[in-house]
């Protein structure tokens, strides 16, 4: 795991955004890459969903503000496409990055481990498979820390399978659902 800050091991610094959530910083970077073009709305919403797992109202408003679009337009587009989702699928979420850098650094093996562990915990939790949901992303914008996983909103870099499994074990051990 990278020693990046005083945050938990592997967590990205989040002190550069007022919300304290490093995912907004990554969303900012994504909008910047698209030069804040309103035409990039769908691309930016994809990135937002990959980072946050689903699109909450505040994220849609944040994107509207960033791309200087009326919120109604952002809501309209987000609700039009079936691949956008507006509520969490499980009590916990893991977003495993499968972009090139993460893939090269073992993303596929990591994803398989995360999926196996999630299946096991979902079975143990007996929650209709909704205790942990596993998603994939194309690139979370932190390639230097590949492989990257977002565990319940915390972006972690240099994640090895054993670390991911430990992290997910904790969820069931603490009965946090
Ligand atoms: S490829 Fe995973 S963060 Fe860029």
Coordinates of C-alpha atoms and ligand atoms in Angstrom, one line a residue:
X1 CA 0.0 0.0 0.0
X2 CA 1.3 3.5 -0.7
X3 CA 2.2 5.7 2.3
X4 CA 0.4 8.8 1.1
X5 CA -0.8 10.6 4.1
X6 CA -1.9 10.2 7.7
X7 CA -5.2 8.9 6.4
X8 CA -5.7 5.1 6.7
X9 CA -3.2 3.2 4.7
X10 CA -3.8 3.5 1.0
X11 CA -6.4 6.2 1.3
X12 CA -5.9 9.2 -1.0
X13 CA -5.4 12.6 0.4
X14 CA -8.8 14.3 0.6
X15 CA -7.9 17.6 2.2
X16 CA -8.0 19.4 -1.1
X17 CA -11.7 19.5 -1.4
X18 CA -13.9 21.2 1.1
X19 CA -16.1 18.2 1.4
X20 CA -13.1 16.1 2.6
X21 CA -14.1 13.5 0.0
X22 CA -11.3 12.8 -2.4
X23 CA -13.7 11.5 -5.0
X24 CA -14.9 15.1 -5.7
X25 CA -11.3 16.0 -6.5
X26 CA -11.2 13.1 -9.0
X27 CA -14.5 14.2 -10.5
X28 CA -13.1 17.7 -10.8
X29 CA -10.1 16.3 -12.6
X30 CA -12.4 14.4 -15.0
X31 CA -14.4 17.6 -15.8
X32 CA -11.1 19.5 -16.3
X33 CA -9.9 16.8 -18.7
X34 CA -13.1 17.4 -20.7
X35 CA -12.4 21.1 -20.5
X36 CA -15.8 21.5 -18.8
X37 CA -17.5 21.0 -22.1
X38 CA -21.3 20.5 -21.7
X39 CA -21.0 17.9 -24.4
X40 CA -19.0 15.8 -22.0
X41 CA -22.0 15.3 -19.7
X42 CA -22.5 11.6 -20.3
X43 CA -18.8 10.9 -19.9
X44 CA -18.6 12.9 -16.7
X45 CA -21.7 11.2 -15.3
X46 CA -20.1 7.8 -16.0
X47 CA -17.1 8.9 -14.1
X48 CA -19.2 10.1 -11.2
X49 CA -21.1 6.8 -11.1
X50 CA -17.8 4.9 -11.1
X51 CA -16.5 7.0 -8.3
X52 CA -19.6 7.1 -6.1
X53 CA -21.4 3.9 -7.1
X54 CA -24.6 5.7 -7.8
X55 CA -25.7 9.3 -8.6
X56 CA -27.1 11.2 -5.7
X57 CA -28.8 14.6 -6.0
X58 CA -25.8 16.4 -4.7
X59 CA -23.5 14.8 -7.3
X60 CA -25.9 15.7 -10.1
X61 CA -25.9 19.3 -8.9
X62 CA -22.1 19.3 -8.6
X63 CA -21.8 18.1 -12.2
X64 CA -24.4 20.7 -13.4
X65 CA -22.4 23.4 -11.7
X66 CA -19.1 22.2 -13.1
X67 CA -20.3 21.9 -16.7
X68 CA -22.4 25.1 -16.3
X69 CA -25.6 23.2 -17.3
X70 CA -29.1 23.6 -15.8
X71 CA -29.7 20.9 -13.2
X72 CA -32.8 19.9 -15.1
X73 CA -30.7 19.0 -18.1
X74 CA -28.4 16.9 -16.0
X75 CA -31.3 15.1 -14.3
X76 CA -33.0 14.6 -17.7
X77 CA -29.9 13.0 -19.2
X78 CA -29.1 10.9 -16.1
X79 CA -32.7 9.5 -15.8
X80 CA -32.9 8.9 -19.6
X81 CA -30.1 6.3 -19.7
X82 CA -30.7 3.0 -18.0
X83 CA -27.1 2.5 -17.0
X84 CA -27.2 5.3 -14.5
X85 CA -28.4 4.4 -11.1
X86 CA -29.7 6.6 -8.2
X87 CA -29.5 4.4 -5.1
X88 CA -26.9 2.1 -3.7
X89 CA -27.2 -1.6 -4.7
X90 CA -25.8 -3.0 -1.5
X91 CA -25.1 -1.9 2.1
X92 CA -21.4 -1.8 1.0
X93 CA -19.8 -1.1 -2.3
X94 CA -16.5 -2.0 -3.9
X95 CA -15.6 -0.3 -7.2
X96 CA -12.6 -2.1 -8.7
X97 CA -10.8 -0.1 -11.4
X98 CA -10.2 -2.1 -14.6
X99 CA -8.6 0.7 -16.6
X100 CA -5.3 -0.1 -18.3
X101 CA -2.9 0.8 -15.5
X102 CA -4.9 -1.1 -12.9
X103 CA -5.5 -4.1 -15.2
X104 CA -1.7 -4.3 -15.9
X105 CA -1.1 -4.2 -12.1
X106 CA -3.3 -7.2 -11.5
X107 CA -6.8 -5.7 -11.6
X108 CA -8.3 -8.9 -13.0
X109 CA -7.1 -11.1 -10.2
X110 CA -8.1 -8.4 -7.7
X111 CA -11.6 -8.2 -9.2
X112 CA -11.9 -12.0 -9.0
X113 CA -10.9 -12.0 -5.3
X114 CA -13.3 -9.2 -4.5
X115 CA -16.1 -10.9 -6.3
X116 CA -15.5 -14.2 -4.6
X117 CA -15.4 -12.5 -1.2
X118 CA -18.5 -10.5 -1.9
X119 CA -20.4 -13.6 -3.0
X120 CA -19.3 -15.4 0.2
X121 CA -20.3 -12.5 2.5
X122 CA -23.6 -12.0 0.7
X123 CA -24.4 -15.6 1.2
X124 CA -23.4 -15.4 4.9
X125 CA -25.3 -12.2 5.4
X126 CA -28.4 -13.8 3.8
X127 CA -29.4 -10.4 2.5
X128 CA -30.5 -11.5 -1.0
X129 CA -27.1 -10.8 -2.3
X130 CA -27.4 -7.1 -1.5
X131 CA -24.9 -6.8 1.4
X132 CA -21.9 -6.0 -0.9
X133 CA -22.2 -4.8 -4.4
X134 CA -19.1 -5.0 -6.7
X135 CA -18.8 -2.6 -9.6
X136 CA -16.0 -2.0 -12.1
X137 CA -14.7 1.3 -13.4
X138 CA -12.7 2.2 -16.6
X139 CA -10.2 4.6 -14.9
X140 CA -10.6 6.4 -11.6
X141 CA -8.0 8.9 -12.4
X142 CA -5.4 7.6 -9.9
X143 CA -3.4 5.4 -12.2
X144 CA -0.1 6.1 -10.3
X145 CA -1.6 4.1 -7.4
X146 CA -2.8 1.2 -9.5
X147 CA -4.5 -1.1 -8.7
X148 CA -7.2 1.1 -7.2
X149 CA -10.4 0.1 -5.4
X150 CA -13.0 2.4 -3.8
X151 CA -14.3 0.7 -0.7
X152 CA -17.4 2.4 0.6
X153 CA -16.3 5.7 -0.9
X154 CA -12.7 5.6 0.3
X155 CA -10.3 5.5 -2.6
X156 CA -7.4 3.1 -1.9
X157 CA -4.3 2.6 -4.0
X158 CA -1.9 -0.3 -4.4
X159 CA -4.5 -2.7 -3.2
X160 CA -3.5 -6.3 -3.0
X161 CA -6.1 -9.1 -3.0
X162 CA -5.3 -10.0 0.6
X163 CA -5.8 -6.4 1.7
X164 CA -9.1 -6.2 -0.2
X165 CA -10.4 -9.4 1.4
X166 CA -9.4 -8.2 4.9
X167 CA -11.2 -5.0 4.3
X168 CA -14.4 -6.8 3.2
X169 CA -14.2 -9.3 6.1
X170 CA -14.4 -6.4 8.5
X171 CA -17.8 -5.4 7.1
X172 CA -19.3 -8.7 8.1
X173 CA -17.4 -9.0 11.3
X174 CA -18.8 -5.7 12.4
X175 CA -22.3 -6.6 11.2
X176 CA -22.5 -3.2 9.7
X177 CA -25.5 -3.6 7.5
Ligands
LIG1 S1 -6.5 2.8 -14.6 FE1 -7.1 2.6 -12.6 S2 -7.0 4.5 -11.9 FE2 -6.5 4.8 -13.9

